[in-house]
């Protein structure tokens, strides 16, 4: 049965293309217009206070994220029984809740990336320059290292090292390939959620994308952690993994550290391709 709702055909086989597909689709002036791609190198950024303010915001947000998340992980590991701590569920909530909070606080300043994989995806989509991508990643990694350092200061070297510094490693019973795929898929879920929740083009189509975008992003982080904590401790954020690895600084964390860069960056790239070609390649409703 052919049904119509707001001028758009509904049904799996009844979708009739009225406009060109892809991000170059021609739409009416009142609808979303594709912004021009960011230049590869923007010298003017280096002379703007807003650029450095955004970098500081990324540093601070990643510092706080690393501090809260690692402290939660170590406290759970220190607990004699699961019932005396927040457990895996609490760890997942700590990561997801911090992302929700920090994205909400910093989105208007830096975009609220807090993750080199998210920044890398934005660079691939020509949403920010190479200069900004590089500085964001440096500040994110520096913030994570500082956050992990503060956690070690609070816990003491003995407790911090005994519990592995909350560093990401592939768990016993899983291969490195298992860990790599867990990171790829987990980061795909995260980055896919980030750009589906924040894509202004969806708002132009009057879709039901939540106004409060940090909520689905934080919830996505929570769900990914529930699934992959038993496999890799859940990285999906190279800065988070680097911060713990640098402060813990044991062979155990460095031998598999490449997984927590290769996996998230590959997952982000796949999410970029999927989002750009599949999700955004939709005709707009007729006016």
PDB file of C-alpha atoms in Angstrom:
ATOM      1  CA  UNK A   1       0.000   0.000   0.000  1.00  0.00           C
ATOM      2  CA  UNK A   2       1.330   3.361  -1.006  1.00  0.00           C
ATOM      3  CA  UNK A   3       1.258   5.785   1.901  1.00  0.00           C
ATOM      4  CA  UNK A   4       2.445   9.366   2.137  1.00  0.00           C
ATOM      5  CA  UNK A   5       3.565  11.324   5.156  1.00  0.00           C
ATOM      6  CA  UNK A   6       4.754  14.911   4.772  1.00  0.00           C
ATOM      7  CA  UNK A   7       5.261  14.344   1.081  1.00  0.00           C
ATOM      8  CA  UNK A   8       7.620  11.392   1.510  1.00  0.00           C
ATOM      9  CA  UNK A   9       6.779   7.837   0.491  1.00  0.00           C
ATOM     10  CA  UNK A  10       6.855   5.395   3.409  1.00  0.00           C
ATOM     11  CA  UNK A  11       7.769   1.734   3.072  1.00  0.00           C
ATOM     12  CA  UNK A  12      10.782  -0.320   2.138  1.00  0.00           C
ATOM     13  CA  UNK A  13      10.049  -0.524  -1.578  1.00  0.00           C
ATOM     14  CA  UNK A  14       8.012   2.614  -2.025  1.00  0.00           C
ATOM     15  CA  UNK A  15      10.739   5.208  -1.548  1.00  0.00           C
ATOM     16  CA  UNK A  16      10.750   7.277  -4.706  1.00  0.00           C
ATOM     17  CA  UNK A  17      13.752   9.509  -5.301  1.00  0.00           C
ATOM     18  CA  UNK A  18      12.589  13.028  -6.089  1.00  0.00           C
ATOM     19  CA  UNK A  19      15.993  14.675  -5.646  1.00  0.00           C
ATOM     20  CA  UNK A  20      19.601  13.735  -6.421  1.00  0.00           C
ATOM     21  CA  UNK A  21      21.201  11.435  -3.886  1.00  0.00           C
ATOM     22  CA  UNK A  22      24.328  12.261  -1.925  1.00  0.00           C
ATOM     23  CA  UNK A  23      25.597  15.279  -0.064  1.00  0.00           C
ATOM     24  CA  UNK A  24      25.391  17.414  -3.187  1.00  0.00           C
ATOM     25  CA  UNK A  25      21.611  17.065  -3.421  1.00  0.00           C
ATOM     26  CA  UNK A  26      19.939  20.273  -4.570  1.00  0.00           C
ATOM     27  CA  UNK A  27      17.418  21.523  -2.008  1.00  0.00           C
ATOM     28  CA  UNK A  28      15.413  24.626  -1.384  1.00  0.00           C
ATOM     29  CA  UNK A  29      16.940  27.699   0.182  1.00  0.00           C
ATOM     30  CA  UNK A  30      15.101  27.199   3.459  1.00  0.00           C
ATOM     31  CA  UNK A  31      16.671  23.756   3.907  1.00  0.00           C
ATOM     32  CA  UNK A  32      20.162  22.868   5.010  1.00  0.00           C
ATOM     33  CA  UNK A  33      23.066  24.090   2.874  1.00  0.00           C
ATOM     34  CA  UNK A  34      26.314  22.153   2.850  1.00  0.00           C
ATOM     35  CA  UNK A  35      29.040  24.297   4.460  1.00  0.00           C
ATOM     36  CA  UNK A  36      32.251  24.756   2.472  1.00  0.00           C
ATOM     37  CA  UNK A  37      35.016  22.271   3.324  1.00  0.00           C
ATOM     38  CA  UNK A  38      37.630  23.426   5.789  1.00  0.00           C
ATOM     39  CA  UNK A  39      41.017  24.271   4.271  1.00  0.00           C
ATOM     40  CA  UNK A  40      43.837  21.830   4.859  1.00  0.00           C
ATOM     41  CA  UNK A  41      45.888  24.503   6.607  1.00  0.00           C
ATOM     42  CA  UNK A  42      44.350  27.686   8.016  1.00  0.00           C
ATOM     43  CA  UNK A  43      47.032  30.157   9.101  1.00  0.00           C
ATOM     44  CA  UNK A  44      44.446  32.599  10.439  1.00  0.00           C
ATOM     45  CA  UNK A  45      43.501  30.103  13.160  1.00  0.00           C
ATOM     46  CA  UNK A  46      46.918  30.472  14.761  1.00  0.00           C
ATOM     47  CA  UNK A  47      46.239  34.165  15.368  1.00  0.00           C
ATOM     48  CA  UNK A  48      42.824  33.692  16.954  1.00  0.00           C
ATOM     49  CA  UNK A  49      42.264  33.386  20.688  1.00  0.00           C
ATOM     50  CA  UNK A  50      39.194  31.239  20.032  1.00  0.00           C
ATOM     51  CA  UNK A  51      41.456  28.564  18.513  1.00  0.00           C
ATOM     52  CA  UNK A  52      43.630  28.328  21.619  1.00  0.00           C
ATOM     53  CA  UNK A  53      40.588  28.546  23.866  1.00  0.00           C
ATOM     54  CA  UNK A  54      39.177  25.504  22.071  1.00  0.00           C
ATOM     55  CA  UNK A  55      42.475  23.640  22.506  1.00  0.00           C
ATOM     56  CA  UNK A  56      42.471  24.411  26.235  1.00  0.00           C
ATOM     57  CA  UNK A  57      38.872  23.194  26.467  1.00  0.00           C
ATOM     58  CA  UNK A  58      39.872  19.897  24.839  1.00  0.00           C
ATOM     59  CA  UNK A  59      42.790  19.513  27.257  1.00  0.00           C
ATOM     60  CA  UNK A  60      40.619  20.204  30.306  1.00  0.00           C
ATOM     61  CA  UNK A  61      37.772  17.953  29.188  1.00  0.00           C
ATOM     62  CA  UNK A  62      40.080  15.015  28.419  1.00  0.00           C
ATOM     63  CA  UNK A  63      41.899  15.541  31.728  1.00  0.00           C
ATOM     64  CA  UNK A  64      38.634  15.330  33.665  1.00  0.00           C
ATOM     65  CA  UNK A  65      37.442  12.363  31.619  1.00  0.00           C
ATOM     66  CA  UNK A  66      40.653  10.427  32.270  1.00  0.00           C
ATOM     67  CA  UNK A  67      40.676  11.288  35.952  1.00  0.00           C
ATOM     68  CA  UNK A  68      37.118  10.166  36.687  1.00  0.00           C
ATOM     69  CA  UNK A  69      37.161   7.090  34.463  1.00  0.00           C
ATOM     70  CA  UNK A  70      40.531   5.684  35.575  1.00  0.00           C
ATOM     71  CA  UNK A  71      39.794   6.350  39.228  1.00  0.00           C
ATOM     72  CA  UNK A  72      36.532   4.437  38.904  1.00  0.00           C
ATOM     73  CA  UNK A  73      38.240   1.474  37.222  1.00  0.00           C
ATOM     74  CA  UNK A  74      40.973   1.221  39.860  1.00  0.00           C
ATOM     75  CA  UNK A  75      38.528   1.520  42.766  1.00  0.00           C
ATOM     76  CA  UNK A  76      36.473  -1.340  41.302  1.00  0.00           C
ATOM     77  CA  UNK A  77      39.596  -3.484  40.930  1.00  0.00           C
ATOM     78  CA  UNK A  78      40.602  -2.727  44.517  1.00  0.00           C
ATOM     79  CA  UNK A  79      37.271  -3.855  45.940  1.00  0.00           C
ATOM     80  CA  UNK A  80      37.364  -7.328  47.549  1.00  0.00           C
ATOM     81  CA  UNK A  81      33.955  -8.293  46.130  1.00  0.00           C
ATOM     82  CA  UNK A  82      31.778  -7.124  43.266  1.00  0.00           C
ATOM     83  CA  UNK A  83      29.017  -6.189  45.681  1.00  0.00           C
ATOM     84  CA  UNK A  84      31.257  -3.697  47.477  1.00  0.00           C
ATOM     85  CA  UNK A  85      31.846  -1.604  44.339  1.00  0.00           C
ATOM     86  CA  UNK A  86      29.938  -0.178  41.419  1.00  0.00           C
ATOM     87  CA  UNK A  87      31.193  -3.059  39.237  1.00  0.00           C
ATOM     88  CA  UNK A  88      31.384  -3.161  35.468  1.00  0.00           C
ATOM     89  CA  UNK A  89      28.026  -1.423  35.166  1.00  0.00           C
ATOM     90  CA  UNK A  90      29.316   1.475  37.249  1.00  0.00           C
ATOM     91  CA  UNK A  91      32.480   1.713  35.141  1.00  0.00           C
ATOM     92  CA  UNK A  92      30.364   1.922  31.989  1.00  0.00           C
ATOM     93  CA  UNK A  93      28.197   4.622  33.574  1.00  0.00           C
ATOM     94  CA  UNK A  94      31.283   6.580  34.647  1.00  0.00           C
ATOM     95  CA  UNK A  95      32.645   6.653  31.099  1.00  0.00           C
ATOM     96  CA  UNK A  96      29.286   7.364  29.459  1.00  0.00           C
ATOM     97  CA  UNK A  97      28.236   9.899  32.075  1.00  0.00           C
ATOM     98  CA  UNK A  98      31.465  11.850  31.797  1.00  0.00           C
ATOM     99  CA  UNK A  99      31.207  11.983  28.019  1.00  0.00           C
ATOM    100  CA  UNK A 100      27.623  13.232  28.304  1.00  0.00           C
ATOM    101  CA  UNK A 101      28.646  15.904  30.814  1.00  0.00           C
ATOM    102  CA  UNK A 102      31.814  17.063  29.054  1.00  0.00           C
ATOM    103  CA  UNK A 103      30.331  17.154  25.556  1.00  0.00           C
ATOM    104  CA  UNK A 104      27.488  19.239  26.921  1.00  0.00           C
ATOM    105  CA  UNK A 105      29.944  21.644  28.579  1.00  0.00           C
ATOM    106  CA  UNK A 106      32.465  22.023  25.743  1.00  0.00           C
ATOM    107  CA  UNK A 107      30.457  21.550  22.544  1.00  0.00           C
ATOM    108  CA  UNK A 108      29.998  25.297  22.127  1.00  0.00           C
ATOM    109  CA  UNK A 109      33.706  25.997  22.581  1.00  0.00           C
ATOM    110  CA  UNK A 110      35.659  23.259  20.834  1.00  0.00           C
ATOM    111  CA  UNK A 111      32.975  20.927  19.528  1.00  0.00           C
ATOM    112  CA  UNK A 112      33.423  18.609  22.502  1.00  0.00           C
ATOM    113  CA  UNK A 113      35.549  15.972  20.762  1.00  0.00           C
ATOM    114  CA  UNK A 114      37.480  14.601  23.800  1.00  0.00           C
ATOM    115  CA  UNK A 115      38.670  11.797  21.540  1.00  0.00           C
ATOM    116  CA  UNK A 116      41.279  11.756  18.734  1.00  0.00           C
ATOM    117  CA  UNK A 117      39.113   9.298  16.794  1.00  0.00           C
ATOM    118  CA  UNK A 118      36.248  11.817  16.680  1.00  0.00           C
ATOM    119  CA  UNK A 119      38.664  14.582  15.682  1.00  0.00           C
ATOM    120  CA  UNK A 120      40.145  12.352  12.972  1.00  0.00           C
ATOM    121  CA  UNK A 121      36.696  11.636  11.538  1.00  0.00           C
ATOM    122  CA  UNK A 122      35.927  15.355  11.387  1.00  0.00           C
ATOM    123  CA  UNK A 123      39.187  15.950   9.538  1.00  0.00           C
ATOM    124  CA  UNK A 124      38.311  13.206   7.033  1.00  0.00           C
ATOM    125  CA  UNK A 125      34.967  14.928   6.481  1.00  0.00           C
ATOM    126  CA  UNK A 126      36.733  18.266   5.873  1.00  0.00           C
ATOM    127  CA  UNK A 127      35.034  19.792   8.904  1.00  0.00           C
ATOM    128  CA  UNK A 128      38.255  21.097  10.403  1.00  0.00           C
ATOM    129  CA  UNK A 129      41.767  21.861   9.216  1.00  0.00           C
ATOM    130  CA  UNK A 130      44.834  19.685   9.653  1.00  0.00           C
ATOM    131  CA  UNK A 131      46.223  22.318  12.016  1.00  0.00           C
ATOM    132  CA  UNK A 132      43.216  22.120  14.323  1.00  0.00           C
ATOM    133  CA  UNK A 133      43.139  18.326  14.141  1.00  0.00           C
ATOM    134  CA  UNK A 134      46.805  18.094  15.116  1.00  0.00           C
ATOM    135  CA  UNK A 135      46.543  20.577  18.004  1.00  0.00           C
ATOM    136  CA  UNK A 136      43.332  18.981  19.289  1.00  0.00           C
ATOM    137  CA  UNK A 137      44.965  15.538  19.330  1.00  0.00           C
ATOM    138  CA  UNK A 138      48.047  16.831  21.124  1.00  0.00           C
ATOM    139  CA  UNK A 139      45.943  18.560  23.772  1.00  0.00           C
ATOM    140  CA  UNK A 140      43.677  15.537  24.195  1.00  0.00           C
ATOM    141  CA  UNK A 141      46.649  13.224  24.726  1.00  0.00           C
ATOM    142  CA  UNK A 142      48.333  15.700  27.073  1.00  0.00           C
ATOM    143  CA  UNK A 143      45.138  16.056  29.106  1.00  0.00           C
ATOM    144  CA  UNK A 144      44.760  12.277  29.370  1.00  0.00           C
ATOM    145  CA  UNK A 145      48.362  11.847  30.526  1.00  0.00           C
ATOM    146  CA  UNK A 146      47.901  14.535  33.176  1.00  0.00           C
ATOM    147  CA  UNK A 147      44.624  12.971  34.321  1.00  0.00           C
ATOM    148  CA  UNK A 148      46.227   9.545  34.678  1.00  0.00           C
ATOM    149  CA  UNK A 149      49.119  11.140  36.551  1.00  0.00           C
ATOM    150  CA  UNK A 150      46.766  12.683  39.092  1.00  0.00           C
ATOM    151  CA  UNK A 151      45.050   9.311  39.584  1.00  0.00           C
ATOM    152  CA  UNK A 152      48.444   7.699  40.278  1.00  0.00           C
ATOM    153  CA  UNK A 153      49.197  10.481  42.754  1.00  0.00           C
ATOM    154  CA  UNK A 154      45.974   9.827  44.637  1.00  0.00           C
ATOM    155  CA  UNK A 155      46.263   6.044  44.583  1.00  0.00           C
ATOM    156  CA  UNK A 156      49.995   5.798  45.173  1.00  0.00           C
ATOM    157  CA  UNK A 157      52.424   3.993  42.912  1.00  0.00           C
ATOM    158  CA  UNK A 158      51.883   0.606  44.570  1.00  0.00           C
ATOM    159  CA  UNK A 159      48.095   0.449  44.229  1.00  0.00           C
ATOM    160  CA  UNK A 160      48.205   2.057  40.791  1.00  0.00           C
ATOM    161  CA  UNK A 161      50.701  -0.468  39.431  1.00  0.00           C
ATOM    162  CA  UNK A 162      49.154  -3.491  41.162  1.00  0.00           C
ATOM    163  CA  UNK A 163      45.878  -2.816  39.407  1.00  0.00           C
ATOM    164  CA  UNK A 164      47.496  -2.230  36.024  1.00  0.00           C
ATOM    165  CA  UNK A 165      47.003   1.506  36.000  1.00  0.00           C
ATOM    166  CA  UNK A 166      43.611   0.901  34.351  1.00  0.00           C
ATOM    167  CA  UNK A 167      45.568   0.541  31.102  1.00  0.00           C
ATOM    168  CA  UNK A 168      43.899  -1.069  28.111  1.00  0.00           C
ATOM    169  CA  UNK A 169      45.115  -4.587  27.296  1.00  0.00           C
ATOM    170  CA  UNK A 170      43.555  -7.542  25.500  1.00  0.00           C
ATOM    171  CA  UNK A 171      42.083  -9.883  28.116  1.00  0.00           C
ATOM    172  CA  UNK A 172      43.120 -13.499  28.511  1.00  0.00           C
ATOM    173  CA  UNK A 173      41.187 -15.792  26.206  1.00  0.00           C
ATOM    174  CA  UNK A 174      41.061 -13.242  23.384  1.00  0.00           C
ATOM    175  CA  UNK A 175      43.539 -12.744  20.548  1.00  0.00           C
ATOM    176  CA  UNK A 176      44.974  -9.459  19.408  1.00  0.00           C
ATOM    177  CA  UNK A 177      42.747  -9.702  16.344  1.00  0.00           C
ATOM    178  CA  UNK A 178      39.711 -10.043  18.614  1.00  0.00           C
ATOM    179  CA  UNK A 179      40.798  -6.932  20.470  1.00  0.00           C
ATOM    180  CA  UNK A 180      41.357  -5.011  17.249  1.00  0.00           C
ATOM    181  CA  UNK A 181      37.903  -5.830  15.922  1.00  0.00           C
ATOM    182  CA  UNK A 182      36.317  -4.966  19.270  1.00  0.00           C
ATOM    183  CA  UNK A 183      37.952  -1.534  19.087  1.00  0.00           C
ATOM    184  CA  UNK A 184      37.001  -1.012  15.440  1.00  0.00           C
ATOM    185  CA  UNK A 185      33.345  -1.888  15.970  1.00  0.00           C
ATOM    186  CA  UNK A 186      33.104  -0.050  19.282  1.00  0.00           C
ATOM    187  CA  UNK A 187      34.528   3.139  17.791  1.00  0.00           C
ATOM    188  CA  UNK A 188      32.270   2.765  14.757  1.00  0.00           C
ATOM    189  CA  UNK A 189      29.254   2.758  17.089  1.00  0.00           C
ATOM    190  CA  UNK A 190      30.539   5.816  18.942  1.00  0.00           C
ATOM    191  CA  UNK A 191      31.453   7.919  15.904  1.00  0.00           C
ATOM    192  CA  UNK A 192      28.297   6.883  14.041  1.00  0.00           C
ATOM    193  CA  UNK A 193      26.249   8.036  17.048  1.00  0.00           C
ATOM    194  CA  UNK A 194      28.174  11.302  17.355  1.00  0.00           C
ATOM    195  CA  UNK A 195      27.550  12.376  13.786  1.00  0.00           C
ATOM    196  CA  UNK A 196      24.010  11.102  13.558  1.00  0.00           C
ATOM    197  CA  UNK A 197      23.140  13.058  16.710  1.00  0.00           C
ATOM    198  CA  UNK A 198      24.825  16.287  15.615  1.00  0.00           C
ATOM    199  CA  UNK A 199      24.247  16.372  11.859  1.00  0.00           C
ATOM    200  CA  UNK A 200      22.412  19.615  11.070  1.00  0.00           C
ATOM    201  CA  UNK A 201      21.173  18.104   7.826  1.00  0.00           C
ATOM    202  CA  UNK A 202      18.854  15.833   9.782  1.00  0.00           C
ATOM    203  CA  UNK A 203      17.278  18.839  11.474  1.00  0.00           C
ATOM    204  CA  UNK A 204      16.591  20.301   8.057  1.00  0.00           C
ATOM    205  CA  UNK A 205      14.566  17.172   7.270  1.00  0.00           C
ATOM    206  CA  UNK A 206      12.443  17.695  10.401  1.00  0.00           C
ATOM    207  CA  UNK A 207      13.590  14.357  11.775  1.00  0.00           C
ATOM    208  CA  UNK A 208      13.294  13.447  15.430  1.00  0.00           C
ATOM    209  CA  UNK A 209      16.971  13.839  16.268  1.00  0.00           C
ATOM    210  CA  UNK A 210      17.227  14.893  19.926  1.00  0.00           C
ATOM    211  CA  UNK A 211      18.163  18.493  20.567  1.00  0.00           C
ATOM    212  CA  UNK A 212      20.280  17.335  23.481  1.00  0.00           C
ATOM    213  CA  UNK A 213      22.903  15.557  21.365  1.00  0.00           C
ATOM    214  CA  UNK A 214      25.269  14.697  24.272  1.00  0.00           C
ATOM    215  CA  UNK A 215      22.670  12.280  25.659  1.00  0.00           C
ATOM    216  CA  UNK A 216      22.762   9.672  22.852  1.00  0.00           C
ATOM    217  CA  UNK A 217      26.543  10.118  22.590  1.00  0.00           C
ATOM    218  CA  UNK A 218      27.066   9.377  26.285  1.00  0.00           C
ATOM    219  CA  UNK A 219      24.607   6.498  26.158  1.00  0.00           C
ATOM    220  CA  UNK A 220      26.457   5.065  23.156  1.00  0.00           C
ATOM    221  CA  UNK A 221      29.722   5.154  25.114  1.00  0.00           C
ATOM    222  CA  UNK A 222      27.964   3.411  28.007  1.00  0.00           C
ATOM    223  CA  UNK A 223      26.671   0.591  25.806  1.00  0.00           C
ATOM    224  CA  UNK A 224      29.994   0.040  24.050  1.00  0.00           C
ATOM    225  CA  UNK A 225      31.721  -0.247  27.428  1.00  0.00           C
ATOM    226  CA  UNK A 226      29.223  -2.843  28.617  1.00  0.00           C
ATOM    227  CA  UNK A 227      30.021  -4.943  25.545  1.00  0.00           C
ATOM    228  CA  UNK A 228      33.795  -4.598  25.300  1.00  0.00           C
ATOM    229  CA  UNK A 229      35.131  -4.152  28.853  1.00  0.00           C
ATOM    230  CA  UNK A 230      35.580  -7.944  29.113  1.00  0.00           C
ATOM    231  CA  UNK A 231      37.618  -7.962  25.867  1.00  0.00           C
ATOM    232  CA  UNK A 232      39.937  -4.938  25.957  1.00  0.00           C
ATOM    233  CA  UNK A 233      38.804  -2.850  28.905  1.00  0.00           C
ATOM    234  CA  UNK A 234      37.285  -0.653  26.185  1.00  0.00           C
ATOM    235  CA  UNK A 235      39.536   1.890  24.566  1.00  0.00           C
ATOM    236  CA  UNK A 236      37.630   3.516  21.648  1.00  0.00           C
ATOM    237  CA  UNK A 237      39.598   6.623  22.589  1.00  0.00           C
ATOM    238  CA  UNK A 238      43.344   6.665  21.807  1.00  0.00           C
ATOM    239  CA  UNK A 239      43.960   9.503  24.274  1.00  0.00           C
ATOM    240  CA  UNK A 240      42.392   7.550  27.135  1.00  0.00           C
ATOM    241  CA  UNK A 241      44.552   4.518  26.285  1.00  0.00           C
ATOM    242  CA  UNK A 242      47.714   6.585  25.859  1.00  0.00           C
ATOM    243  CA  UNK A 243      47.300   8.419  29.159  1.00  0.00           C
ATOM    244  CA  UNK A 244      47.058   5.199  31.165  1.00  0.00           C
ATOM    245  CA  UNK A 245      49.881   3.527  29.200  1.00  0.00           C
ATOM    246  CA  UNK A 246      52.297   6.423  29.698  1.00  0.00           C
ATOM    247  CA  UNK A 247      51.766   6.652  33.455  1.00  0.00           C
ATOM    248  CA  UNK A 248      51.655   2.873  34.008  1.00  0.00           C
ATOM    249  CA  UNK A 249      54.632   2.421  31.630  1.00  0.00           C
ATOM    250  CA  UNK A 250      54.934  -1.363  31.641  1.00  0.00           C
ATOM    251  CA  UNK A 251      55.597  -3.718  28.745  1.00  0.00           C
ATOM    252  CA  UNK A 252      52.164  -5.240  29.212  1.00  0.00           C
ATOM    253  CA  UNK A 253      50.457  -2.001  28.210  1.00  0.00           C
ATOM    254  CA  UNK A 254      52.862  -1.028  25.413  1.00  0.00           C
ATOM    255  CA  UNK A 255      52.973  -4.402  23.638  1.00  0.00           C
ATOM    256  CA  UNK A 256      49.339  -4.106  22.584  1.00  0.00           C
ATOM    257  CA  UNK A 257      49.029  -0.339  22.569  1.00  0.00           C
ATOM    258  CA  UNK A 258      48.932  -0.171  18.762  1.00  0.00           C
ATOM    259  CA  UNK A 259      45.514  -1.866  18.880  1.00  0.00           C
ATOM    260  CA  UNK A 260      44.076   1.116  20.728  1.00  0.00           C
ATOM    261  CA  UNK A 261      45.187   3.511  18.003  1.00  0.00           C
ATOM    262  CA  UNK A 262      44.666   1.403  14.889  1.00  0.00           C
ATOM    263  CA  UNK A 263      41.243   0.159  15.982  1.00  0.00           C
ATOM    264  CA  UNK A 264      39.651   3.509  16.878  1.00  0.00           C
ATOM    265  CA  UNK A 265      41.088   5.338  13.850  1.00  0.00           C
ATOM    266  CA  UNK A 266      39.936   2.567  11.505  1.00  0.00           C
ATOM    267  CA  UNK A 267      36.493   2.516  13.138  1.00  0.00           C
ATOM    268  CA  UNK A 268      36.221   6.284  12.797  1.00  0.00           C
ATOM    269  CA  UNK A 269      37.167   6.112   9.101  1.00  0.00           C
ATOM    270  CA  UNK A 270      34.573   3.403   8.453  1.00  0.00           C
ATOM    271  CA  UNK A 271      31.915   5.410  10.275  1.00  0.00           C
ATOM    272  CA  UNK A 272      32.830   8.461   8.174  1.00  0.00           C
ATOM    273  CA  UNK A 273      32.331   6.530   4.940  1.00  0.00           C
ATOM    274  CA  UNK A 274      29.079   4.954   6.123  1.00  0.00           C
ATOM    275  CA  UNK A 275      27.621   8.188   7.442  1.00  0.00           C
ATOM    276  CA  UNK A 276      28.550  10.210   4.376  1.00  0.00           C
ATOM    277  CA  UNK A 277      27.467   7.708   1.718  1.00  0.00           C
ATOM    278  CA  UNK A 278      24.546   5.883   3.341  1.00  0.00           C
ATOM    279  CA  UNK A 279      23.044   8.014   6.100  1.00  0.00           C
ATOM    280  CA  UNK A 280      23.372  11.463   4.516  1.00  0.00           C
ATOM    281  CA  UNK A 281      22.485  10.284   1.026  1.00  0.00           C
ATOM    282  CA  UNK A 282      18.749  10.792   1.508  1.00  0.00           C
ATOM    283  CA  UNK A 283      16.298  12.907  -0.469  1.00  0.00           C
ATOM    284  CA  UNK A 284      14.687  15.748   1.443  1.00  0.00           C
ATOM    285  CA  UNK A 285      10.961  16.019   1.777  1.00  0.00           C
ATOM    286  CA  UNK A 286       9.111  18.129  -0.710  1.00  0.00           C
ATOM    287  CA  UNK A 287       8.198  21.641   0.400  1.00  0.00           C
TER     288      UNK A 287
END
